[in-house]
PDB file of C-alpha atoms in Angstrom:
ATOM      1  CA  UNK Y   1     118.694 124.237  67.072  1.00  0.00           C
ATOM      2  CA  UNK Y   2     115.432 125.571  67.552  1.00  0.00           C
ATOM      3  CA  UNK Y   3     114.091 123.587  70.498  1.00  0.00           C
ATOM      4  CA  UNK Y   4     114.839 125.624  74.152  1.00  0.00           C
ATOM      5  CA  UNK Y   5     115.527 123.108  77.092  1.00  0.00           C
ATOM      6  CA  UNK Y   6     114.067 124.051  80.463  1.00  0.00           C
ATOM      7  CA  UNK Y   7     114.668 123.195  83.713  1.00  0.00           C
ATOM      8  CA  UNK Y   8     111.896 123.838  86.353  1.00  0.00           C
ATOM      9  CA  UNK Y   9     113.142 123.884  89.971  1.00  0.00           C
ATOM     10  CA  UNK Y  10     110.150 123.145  91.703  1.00  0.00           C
ATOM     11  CA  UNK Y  11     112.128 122.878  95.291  1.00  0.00           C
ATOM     12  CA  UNK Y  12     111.531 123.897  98.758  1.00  0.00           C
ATOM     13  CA  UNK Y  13     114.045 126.446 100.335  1.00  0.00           C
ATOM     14  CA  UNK Y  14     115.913 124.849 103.078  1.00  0.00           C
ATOM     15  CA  UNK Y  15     115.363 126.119 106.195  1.00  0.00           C
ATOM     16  CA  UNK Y  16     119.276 125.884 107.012  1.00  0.00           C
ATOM     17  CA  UNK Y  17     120.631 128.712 104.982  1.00  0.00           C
ATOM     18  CA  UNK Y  18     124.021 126.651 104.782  1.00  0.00           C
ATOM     19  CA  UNK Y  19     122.735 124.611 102.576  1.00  0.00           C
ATOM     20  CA  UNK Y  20     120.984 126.631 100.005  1.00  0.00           C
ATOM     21  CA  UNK Y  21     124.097 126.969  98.125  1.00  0.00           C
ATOM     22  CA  UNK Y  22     124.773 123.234  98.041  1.00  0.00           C
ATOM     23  CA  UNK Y  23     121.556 122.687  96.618  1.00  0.00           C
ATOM     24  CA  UNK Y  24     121.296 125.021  94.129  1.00  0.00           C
ATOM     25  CA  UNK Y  25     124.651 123.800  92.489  1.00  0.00           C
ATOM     26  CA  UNK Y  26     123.401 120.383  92.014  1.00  0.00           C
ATOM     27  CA  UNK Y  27     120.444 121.558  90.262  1.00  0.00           C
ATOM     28  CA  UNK Y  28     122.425 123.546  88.271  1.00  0.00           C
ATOM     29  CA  UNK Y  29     124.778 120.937  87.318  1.00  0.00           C
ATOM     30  CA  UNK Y  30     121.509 118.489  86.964  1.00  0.00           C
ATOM     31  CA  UNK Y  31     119.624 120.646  84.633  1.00  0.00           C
ATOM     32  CA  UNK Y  32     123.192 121.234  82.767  1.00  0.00           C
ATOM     33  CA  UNK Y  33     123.930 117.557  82.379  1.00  0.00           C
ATOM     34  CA  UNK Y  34     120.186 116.712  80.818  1.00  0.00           C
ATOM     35  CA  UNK Y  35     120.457 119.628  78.419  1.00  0.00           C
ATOM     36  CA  UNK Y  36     118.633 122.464  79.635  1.00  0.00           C
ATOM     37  CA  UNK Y  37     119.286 126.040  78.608  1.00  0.00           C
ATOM     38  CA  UNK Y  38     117.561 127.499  81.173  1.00  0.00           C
ATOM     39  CA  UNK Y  39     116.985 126.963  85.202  1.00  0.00           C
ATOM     40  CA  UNK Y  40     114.236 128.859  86.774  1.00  0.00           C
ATOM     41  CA  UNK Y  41     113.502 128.810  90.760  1.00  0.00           C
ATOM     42  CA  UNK Y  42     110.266 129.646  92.835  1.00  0.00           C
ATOM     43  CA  UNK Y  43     109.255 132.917  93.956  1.00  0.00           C
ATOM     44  CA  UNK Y  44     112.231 134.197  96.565  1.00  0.00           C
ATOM     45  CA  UNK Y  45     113.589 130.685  96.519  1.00  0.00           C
ATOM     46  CA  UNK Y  46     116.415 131.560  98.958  1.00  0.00           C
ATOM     47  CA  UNK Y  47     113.942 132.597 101.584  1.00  0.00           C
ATOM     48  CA  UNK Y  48     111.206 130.352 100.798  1.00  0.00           C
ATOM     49  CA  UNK Y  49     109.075 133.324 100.212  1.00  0.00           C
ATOM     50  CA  UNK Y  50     109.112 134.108 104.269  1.00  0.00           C
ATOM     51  CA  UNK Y  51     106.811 137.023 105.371  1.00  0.00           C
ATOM     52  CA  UNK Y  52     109.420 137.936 108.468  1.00  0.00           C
ATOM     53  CA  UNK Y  53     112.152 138.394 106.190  1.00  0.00           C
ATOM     54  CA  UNK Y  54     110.365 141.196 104.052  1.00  0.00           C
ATOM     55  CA  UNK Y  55     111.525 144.012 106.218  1.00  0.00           C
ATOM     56  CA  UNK Y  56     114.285 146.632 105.826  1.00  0.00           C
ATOM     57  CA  UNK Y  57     115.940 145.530 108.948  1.00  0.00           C
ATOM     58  CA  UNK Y  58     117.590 142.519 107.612  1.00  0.00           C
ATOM     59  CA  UNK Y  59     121.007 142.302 106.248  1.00  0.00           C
ATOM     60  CA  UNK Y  60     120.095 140.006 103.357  1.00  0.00           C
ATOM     61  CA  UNK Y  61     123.405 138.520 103.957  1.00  0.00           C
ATOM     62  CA  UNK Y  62     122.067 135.180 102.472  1.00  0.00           C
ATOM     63  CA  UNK Y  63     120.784 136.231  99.523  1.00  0.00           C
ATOM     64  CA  UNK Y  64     124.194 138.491  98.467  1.00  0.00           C
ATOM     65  CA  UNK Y  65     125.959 135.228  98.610  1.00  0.00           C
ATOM     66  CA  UNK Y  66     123.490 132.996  96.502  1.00  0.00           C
ATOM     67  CA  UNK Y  67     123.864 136.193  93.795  1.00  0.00           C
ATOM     68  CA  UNK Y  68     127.367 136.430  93.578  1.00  0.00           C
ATOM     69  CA  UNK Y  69     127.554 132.512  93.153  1.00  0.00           C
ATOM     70  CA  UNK Y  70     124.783 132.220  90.089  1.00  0.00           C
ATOM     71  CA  UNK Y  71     126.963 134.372  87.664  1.00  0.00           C
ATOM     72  CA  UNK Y  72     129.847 131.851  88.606  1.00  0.00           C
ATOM     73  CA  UNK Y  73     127.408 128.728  88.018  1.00  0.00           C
ATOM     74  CA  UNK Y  74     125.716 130.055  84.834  1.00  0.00           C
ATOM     75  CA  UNK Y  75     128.962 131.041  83.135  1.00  0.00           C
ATOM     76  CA  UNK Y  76     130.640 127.347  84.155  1.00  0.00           C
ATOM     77  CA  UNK Y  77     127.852 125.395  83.144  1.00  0.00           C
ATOM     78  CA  UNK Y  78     126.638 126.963  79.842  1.00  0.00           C
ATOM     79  CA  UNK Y  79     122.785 127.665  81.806  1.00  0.00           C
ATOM     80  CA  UNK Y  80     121.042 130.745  82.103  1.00  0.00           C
ATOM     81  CA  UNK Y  81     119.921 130.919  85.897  1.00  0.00           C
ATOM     82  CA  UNK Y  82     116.252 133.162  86.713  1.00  0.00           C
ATOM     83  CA  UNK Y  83     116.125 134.017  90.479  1.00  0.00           C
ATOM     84  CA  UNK Y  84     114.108 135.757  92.666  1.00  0.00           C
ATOM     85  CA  UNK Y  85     115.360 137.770  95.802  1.00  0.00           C
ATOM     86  CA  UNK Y  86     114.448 141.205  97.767  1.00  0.00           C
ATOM     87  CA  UNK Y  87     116.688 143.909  96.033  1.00  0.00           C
ATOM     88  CA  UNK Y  88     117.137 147.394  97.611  1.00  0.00           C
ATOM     89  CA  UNK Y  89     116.086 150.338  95.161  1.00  0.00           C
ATOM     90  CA  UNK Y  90     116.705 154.008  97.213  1.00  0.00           C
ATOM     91  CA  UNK Y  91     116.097 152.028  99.886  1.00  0.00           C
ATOM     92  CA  UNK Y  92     112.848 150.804  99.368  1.00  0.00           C
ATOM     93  CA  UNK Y  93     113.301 146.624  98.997  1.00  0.00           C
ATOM     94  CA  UNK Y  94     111.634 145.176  95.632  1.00  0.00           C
ATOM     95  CA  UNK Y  95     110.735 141.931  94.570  1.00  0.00           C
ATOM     96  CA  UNK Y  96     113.188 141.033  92.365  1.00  0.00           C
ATOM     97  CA  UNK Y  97     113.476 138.033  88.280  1.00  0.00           C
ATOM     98  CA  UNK Y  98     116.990 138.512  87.729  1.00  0.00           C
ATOM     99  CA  UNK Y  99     118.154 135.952  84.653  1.00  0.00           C
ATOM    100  CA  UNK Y 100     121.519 135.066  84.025  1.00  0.00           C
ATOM    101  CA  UNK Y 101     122.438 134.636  80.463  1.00  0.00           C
ATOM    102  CA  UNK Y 102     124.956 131.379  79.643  1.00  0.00           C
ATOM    103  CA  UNK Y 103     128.002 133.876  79.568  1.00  0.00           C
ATOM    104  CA  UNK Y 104     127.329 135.109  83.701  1.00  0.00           C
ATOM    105  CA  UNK Y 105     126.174 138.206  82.404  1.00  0.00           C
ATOM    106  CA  UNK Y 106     122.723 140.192  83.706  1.00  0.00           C
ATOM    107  CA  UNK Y 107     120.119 139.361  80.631  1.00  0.00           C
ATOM    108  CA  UNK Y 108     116.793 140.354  82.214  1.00  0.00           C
ATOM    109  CA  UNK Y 109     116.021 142.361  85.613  1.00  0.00           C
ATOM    110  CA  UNK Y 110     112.242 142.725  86.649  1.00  0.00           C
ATOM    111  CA  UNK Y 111     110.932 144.299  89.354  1.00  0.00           C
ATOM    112  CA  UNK Y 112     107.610 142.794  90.796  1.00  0.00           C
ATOM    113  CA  UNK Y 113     104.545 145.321  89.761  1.00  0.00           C
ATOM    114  CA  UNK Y 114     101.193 143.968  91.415  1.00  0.00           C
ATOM    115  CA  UNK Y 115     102.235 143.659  95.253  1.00  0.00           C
ATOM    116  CA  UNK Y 116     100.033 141.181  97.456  1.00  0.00           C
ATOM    117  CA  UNK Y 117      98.042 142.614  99.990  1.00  0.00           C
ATOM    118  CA  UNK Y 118      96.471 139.507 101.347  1.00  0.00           C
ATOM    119  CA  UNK Y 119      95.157 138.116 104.849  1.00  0.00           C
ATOM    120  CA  UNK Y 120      98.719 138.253 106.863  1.00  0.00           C
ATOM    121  CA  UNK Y 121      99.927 141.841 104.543  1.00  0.00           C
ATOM    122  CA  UNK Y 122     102.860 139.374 103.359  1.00  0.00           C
ATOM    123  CA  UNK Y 123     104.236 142.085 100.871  1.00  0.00           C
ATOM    124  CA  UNK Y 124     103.007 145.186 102.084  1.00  0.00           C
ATOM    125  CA  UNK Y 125     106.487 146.182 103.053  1.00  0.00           C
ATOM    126  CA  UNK Y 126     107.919 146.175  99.641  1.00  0.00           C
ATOM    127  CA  UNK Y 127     107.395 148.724  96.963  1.00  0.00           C
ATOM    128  CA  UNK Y 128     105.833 147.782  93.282  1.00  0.00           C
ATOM    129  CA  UNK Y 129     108.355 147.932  90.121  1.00  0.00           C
ATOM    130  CA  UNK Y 130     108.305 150.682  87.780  1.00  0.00           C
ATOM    131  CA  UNK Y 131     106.470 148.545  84.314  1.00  0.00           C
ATOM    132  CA  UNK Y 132     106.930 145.627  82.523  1.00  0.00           C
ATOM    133  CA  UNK Y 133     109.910 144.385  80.465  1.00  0.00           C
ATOM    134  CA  UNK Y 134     111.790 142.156  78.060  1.00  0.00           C
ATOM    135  CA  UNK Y 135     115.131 141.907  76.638  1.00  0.00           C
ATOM    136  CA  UNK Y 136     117.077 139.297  74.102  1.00  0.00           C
ATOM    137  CA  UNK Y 137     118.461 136.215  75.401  1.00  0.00           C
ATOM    138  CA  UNK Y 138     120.873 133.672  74.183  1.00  0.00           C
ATOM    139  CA  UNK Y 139     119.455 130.099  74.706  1.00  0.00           C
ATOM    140  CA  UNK Y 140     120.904 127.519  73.515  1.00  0.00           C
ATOM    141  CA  UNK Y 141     121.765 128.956  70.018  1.00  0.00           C
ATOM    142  CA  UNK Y 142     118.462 130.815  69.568  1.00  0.00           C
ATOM    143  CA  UNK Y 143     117.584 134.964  70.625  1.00  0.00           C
ATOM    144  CA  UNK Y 144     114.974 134.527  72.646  1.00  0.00           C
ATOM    145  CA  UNK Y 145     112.827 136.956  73.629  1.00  0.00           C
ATOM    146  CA  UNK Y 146     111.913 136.958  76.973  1.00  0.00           C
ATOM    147  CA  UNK Y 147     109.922 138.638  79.684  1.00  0.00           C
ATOM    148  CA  UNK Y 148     108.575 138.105  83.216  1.00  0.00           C
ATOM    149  CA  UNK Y 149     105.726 137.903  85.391  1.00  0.00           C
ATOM    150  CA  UNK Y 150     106.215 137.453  89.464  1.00  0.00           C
ATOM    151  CA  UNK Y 151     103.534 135.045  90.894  1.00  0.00           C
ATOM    152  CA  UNK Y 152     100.745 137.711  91.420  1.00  0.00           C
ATOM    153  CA  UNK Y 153     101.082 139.411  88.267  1.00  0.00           C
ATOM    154  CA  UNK Y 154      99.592 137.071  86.325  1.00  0.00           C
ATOM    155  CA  UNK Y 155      96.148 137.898  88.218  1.00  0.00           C
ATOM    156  CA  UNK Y 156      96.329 140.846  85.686  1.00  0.00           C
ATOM    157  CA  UNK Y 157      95.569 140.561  82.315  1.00  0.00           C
ATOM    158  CA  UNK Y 158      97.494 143.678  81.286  1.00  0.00           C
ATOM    159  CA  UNK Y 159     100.623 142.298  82.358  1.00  0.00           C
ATOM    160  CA  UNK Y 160     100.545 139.908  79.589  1.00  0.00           C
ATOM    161  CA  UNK Y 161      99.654 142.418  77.517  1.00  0.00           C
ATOM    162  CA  UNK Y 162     102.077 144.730  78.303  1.00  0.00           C
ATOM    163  CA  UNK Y 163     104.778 142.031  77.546  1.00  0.00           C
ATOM    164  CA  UNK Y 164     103.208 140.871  74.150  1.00  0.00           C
ATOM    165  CA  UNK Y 165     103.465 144.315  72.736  1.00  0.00           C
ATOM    166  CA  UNK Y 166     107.292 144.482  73.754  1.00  0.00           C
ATOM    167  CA  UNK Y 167     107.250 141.217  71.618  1.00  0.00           C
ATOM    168  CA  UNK Y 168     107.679 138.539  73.971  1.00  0.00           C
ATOM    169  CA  UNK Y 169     107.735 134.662  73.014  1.00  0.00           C
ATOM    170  CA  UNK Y 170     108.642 133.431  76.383  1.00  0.00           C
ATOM    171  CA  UNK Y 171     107.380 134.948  79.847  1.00  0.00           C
ATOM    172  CA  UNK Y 172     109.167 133.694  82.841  1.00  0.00           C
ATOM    173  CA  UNK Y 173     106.514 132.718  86.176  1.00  0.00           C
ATOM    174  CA  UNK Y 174     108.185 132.350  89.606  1.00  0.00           C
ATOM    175  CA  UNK Y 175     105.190 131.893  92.108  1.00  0.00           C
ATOM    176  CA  UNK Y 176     104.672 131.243  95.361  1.00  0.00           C
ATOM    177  CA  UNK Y 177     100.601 130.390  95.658  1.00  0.00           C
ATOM    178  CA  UNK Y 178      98.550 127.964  95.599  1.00  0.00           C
ATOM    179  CA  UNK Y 179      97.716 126.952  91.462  1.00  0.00           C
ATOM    180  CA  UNK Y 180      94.996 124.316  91.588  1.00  0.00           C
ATOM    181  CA  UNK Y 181      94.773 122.286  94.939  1.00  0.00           C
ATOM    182  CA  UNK Y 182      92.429 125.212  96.295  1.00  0.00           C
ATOM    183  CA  UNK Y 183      88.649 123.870  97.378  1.00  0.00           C
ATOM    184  CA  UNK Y 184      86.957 127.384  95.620  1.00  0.00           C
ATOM    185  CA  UNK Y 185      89.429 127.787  92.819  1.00  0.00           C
ATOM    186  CA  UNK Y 186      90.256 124.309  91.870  1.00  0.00           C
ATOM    187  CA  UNK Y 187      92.520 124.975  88.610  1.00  0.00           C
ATOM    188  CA  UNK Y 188      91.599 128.131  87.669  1.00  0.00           C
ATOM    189  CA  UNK Y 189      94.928 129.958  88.094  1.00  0.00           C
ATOM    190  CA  UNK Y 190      96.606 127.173  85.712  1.00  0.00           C
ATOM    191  CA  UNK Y 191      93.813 127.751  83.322  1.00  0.00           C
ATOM    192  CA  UNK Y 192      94.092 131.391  83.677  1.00  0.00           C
ATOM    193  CA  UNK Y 193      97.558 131.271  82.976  1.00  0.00           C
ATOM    194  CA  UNK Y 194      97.042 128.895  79.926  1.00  0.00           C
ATOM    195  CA  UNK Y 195      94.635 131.770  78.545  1.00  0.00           C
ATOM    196  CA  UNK Y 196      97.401 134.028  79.280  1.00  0.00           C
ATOM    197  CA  UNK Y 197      99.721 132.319  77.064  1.00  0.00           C
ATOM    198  CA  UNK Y 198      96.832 132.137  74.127  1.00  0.00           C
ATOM    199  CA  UNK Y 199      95.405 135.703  74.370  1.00  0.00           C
ATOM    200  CA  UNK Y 200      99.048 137.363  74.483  1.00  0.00           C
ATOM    201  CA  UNK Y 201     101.017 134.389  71.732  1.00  0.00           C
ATOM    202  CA  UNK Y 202     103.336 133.731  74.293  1.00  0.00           C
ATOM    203  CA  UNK Y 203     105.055 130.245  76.273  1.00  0.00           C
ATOM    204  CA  UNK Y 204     104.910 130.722  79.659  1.00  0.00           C
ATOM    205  CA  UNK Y 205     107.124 128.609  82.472  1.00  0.00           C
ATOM    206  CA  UNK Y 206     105.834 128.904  85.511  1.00  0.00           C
ATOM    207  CA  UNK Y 207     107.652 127.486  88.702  1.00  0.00           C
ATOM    208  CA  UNK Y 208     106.034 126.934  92.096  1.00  0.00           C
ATOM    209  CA  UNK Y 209     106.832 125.166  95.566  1.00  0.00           C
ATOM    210  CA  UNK Y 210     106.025 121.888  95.980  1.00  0.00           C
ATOM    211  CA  UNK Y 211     103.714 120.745  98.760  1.00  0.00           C
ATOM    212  CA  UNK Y 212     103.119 121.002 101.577  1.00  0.00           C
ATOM    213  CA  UNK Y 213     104.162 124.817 101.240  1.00  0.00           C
ATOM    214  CA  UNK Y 214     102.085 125.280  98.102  1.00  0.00           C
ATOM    215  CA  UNK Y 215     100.828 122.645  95.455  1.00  0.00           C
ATOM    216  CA  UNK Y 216     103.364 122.907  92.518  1.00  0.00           C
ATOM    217  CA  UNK Y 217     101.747 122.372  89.174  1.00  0.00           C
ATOM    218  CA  UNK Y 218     105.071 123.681  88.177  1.00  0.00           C
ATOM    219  CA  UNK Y 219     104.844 124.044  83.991  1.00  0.00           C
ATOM    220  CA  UNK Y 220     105.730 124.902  80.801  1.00  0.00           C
ATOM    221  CA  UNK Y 221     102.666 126.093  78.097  1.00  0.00           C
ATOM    222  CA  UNK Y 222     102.791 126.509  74.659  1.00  0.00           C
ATOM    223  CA  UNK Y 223     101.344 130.095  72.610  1.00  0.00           C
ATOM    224  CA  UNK Y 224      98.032 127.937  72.194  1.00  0.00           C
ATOM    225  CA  UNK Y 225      97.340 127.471  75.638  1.00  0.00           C
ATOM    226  CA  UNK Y 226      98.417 123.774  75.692  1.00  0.00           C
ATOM    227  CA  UNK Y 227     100.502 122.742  78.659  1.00  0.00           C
ATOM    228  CA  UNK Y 228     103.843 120.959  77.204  1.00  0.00           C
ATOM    229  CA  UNK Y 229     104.861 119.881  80.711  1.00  0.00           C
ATOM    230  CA  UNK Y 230     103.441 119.663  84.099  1.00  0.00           C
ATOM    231  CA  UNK Y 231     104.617 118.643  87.299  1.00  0.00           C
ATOM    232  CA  UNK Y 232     102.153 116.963  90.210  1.00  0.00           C
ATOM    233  CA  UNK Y 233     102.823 118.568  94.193  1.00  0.00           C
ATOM    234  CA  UNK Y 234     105.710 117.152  94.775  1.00  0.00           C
ATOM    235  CA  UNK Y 235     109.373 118.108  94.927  1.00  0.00           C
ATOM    236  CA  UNK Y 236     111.171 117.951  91.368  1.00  0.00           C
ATOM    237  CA  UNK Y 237     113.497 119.216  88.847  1.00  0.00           C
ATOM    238  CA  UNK Y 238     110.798 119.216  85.630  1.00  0.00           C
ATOM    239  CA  UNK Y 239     112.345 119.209  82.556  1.00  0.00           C
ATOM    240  CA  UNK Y 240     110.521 120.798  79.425  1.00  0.00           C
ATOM    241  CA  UNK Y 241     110.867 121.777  75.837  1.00  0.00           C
ATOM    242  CA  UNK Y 242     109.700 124.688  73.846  1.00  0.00           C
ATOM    243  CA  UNK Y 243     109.992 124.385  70.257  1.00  0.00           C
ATOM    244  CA  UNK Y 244     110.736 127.726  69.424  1.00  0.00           C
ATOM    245  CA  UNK Y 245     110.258 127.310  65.143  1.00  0.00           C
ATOM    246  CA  UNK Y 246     106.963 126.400  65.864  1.00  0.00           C
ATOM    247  CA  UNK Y 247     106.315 128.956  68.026  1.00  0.00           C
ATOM    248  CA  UNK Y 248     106.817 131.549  65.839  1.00  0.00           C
ATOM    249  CA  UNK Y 249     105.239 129.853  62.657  1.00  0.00           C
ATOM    250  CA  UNK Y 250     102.216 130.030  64.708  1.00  0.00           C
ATOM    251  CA  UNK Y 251     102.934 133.343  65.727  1.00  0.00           C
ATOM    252  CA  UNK Y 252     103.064 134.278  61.997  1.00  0.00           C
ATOM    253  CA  UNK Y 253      99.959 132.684  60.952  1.00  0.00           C
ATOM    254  CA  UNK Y 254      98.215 134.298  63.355  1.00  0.00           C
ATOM    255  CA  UNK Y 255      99.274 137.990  63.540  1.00  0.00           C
ATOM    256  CA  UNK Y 256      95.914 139.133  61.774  1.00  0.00           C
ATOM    257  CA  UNK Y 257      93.906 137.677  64.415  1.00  0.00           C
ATOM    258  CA  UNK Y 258      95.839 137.903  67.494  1.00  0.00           C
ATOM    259  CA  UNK Y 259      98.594 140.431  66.451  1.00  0.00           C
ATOM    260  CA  UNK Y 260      99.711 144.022  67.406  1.00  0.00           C
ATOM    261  CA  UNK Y 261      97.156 144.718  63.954  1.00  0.00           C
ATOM    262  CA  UNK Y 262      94.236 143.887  65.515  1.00  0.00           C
ATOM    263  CA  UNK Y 263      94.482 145.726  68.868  1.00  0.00           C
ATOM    264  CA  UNK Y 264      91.704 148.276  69.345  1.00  0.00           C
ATOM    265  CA  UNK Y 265      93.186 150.314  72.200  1.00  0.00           C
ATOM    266  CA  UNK Y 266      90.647 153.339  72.061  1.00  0.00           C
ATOM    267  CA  UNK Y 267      87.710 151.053  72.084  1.00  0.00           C
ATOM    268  CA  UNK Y 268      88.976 149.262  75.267  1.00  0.00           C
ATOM    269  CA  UNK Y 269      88.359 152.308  78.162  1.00  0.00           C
TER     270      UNK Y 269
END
């Protein structure tokens, strides 16, 4: 099989923590019952990417139980699970991808680089991860290989870069921002994104918050820029498939033009 089954929890985070759990497990058994090999959340889902909870005062209680119940979920249900939460690292907190493989098992940890600084300092409390990565994956029956970009990143073009010279083919996008609804910007973070994907021979999924939080354009693009699936504002579990074969054909037909080969480094100071 070489086509990999997403699922794209575009969702809002419940405001009663009690019911986070709940949630999650039916999109997890959703997204398992149409086929998908992979369930990715929004930026700090669990939280709902809330500025007063990115302190080091809080017992992150919440989030401990959501973590030790994903490992359960992925391993029952055959799905690899990405979430975001606030990890502590020597007791600094981080912005935290971590994707569960199929089997339960850790497959990818990320640590958010580019921290926000914007109007109300939401991030300015946590500290910036140490570089870029990517790792193997099992999905359904294919290695992937897969990286990650948190929500900001993706402002940067060396991000992208730095994960298509570790070899990536798919680069994992929670967010929590605004992606086209925006009276200056319009689209141009989608379309910046979809450049992403072409400069750097990558698929990106990228999952938002729906409105009214943020304006979800939630979506899956292909190496060539082309979205495959795209979701409007509103709540939903998008479903989207990446043929991976094809992917890489391209890949290979193009590694003179766009490959490791042609990269200039020296000439780019």
């Amino acid at each position: 099989m070489s086509t990999i089954r997403l699922a794209l929890a575009q969702q809002a985070a419940p405001d009663d923590p009690s019911r986070r759990l709940p949630l999650l497990r039916r999109w997890c058994e959703d997204a398992a019952a149409d086929g998908a090999h992979l369930l990715l959340l929004p930026e700090m889902w669990s939280t709902g990417y809330a500025p007063q909870r990115m302190n080091t005062d809080h017992a992150w209680d919440d989030d401990e139980l959501v973590l030790a119940e994903i490992p359960r979920l992925a391993a029952g249900l055959g799905l690899a699970i990405g979430f975001t939460y606030l990890a502590r690292v020597d007791g600094a907190l981080r912005n935290r991808l971590r994707l569960y493989g199929a089997d339960g098992a850790i497959a990818l940890q990320y640590d958010k680089v580019h921290i926000c600084d914007f109007t109300d300092g939401t991030e300015t409390a946590l500290q910036g991860g140490d570089g870029f990565v990517c790792a193997d994956v099992a999905l359904g029956g294919e290695t992937v290989r897969v990286g990650a970009m948190i929500c900001f990143d993706r402002e940067f073009p060396e991000a992208g870069r730095a994960l298509m010279r570790q070899g990536a083919e798919l680069v994992l996008v929670p967010n929590a921002c605004p992606m086209r609804d925006d009276a200056e910007l319009g689209d141009v973070r989608l379309q910046q994104l979809r450049g992403r994907a072409l400069e750097n021979r990558f698929a990106v999924a990228l999952c938002n918050y729906p409105a009214p939080q943020y304006d979800g354009a939630s979506c899956l693009i292909d190496a060539r820029g082309r979205l495959l699936a795209a979701a409007d504002a509103q709540a939903s579990l998008l479903p989207a498939e990446l043929d991976l074969a094809a992917l890489r054909r391209w890949r290979a037909e193009q590694d003179e033009v766009w490959g490791l080969a042609a990269l200039r480094p020296s000439c780019c100071r």
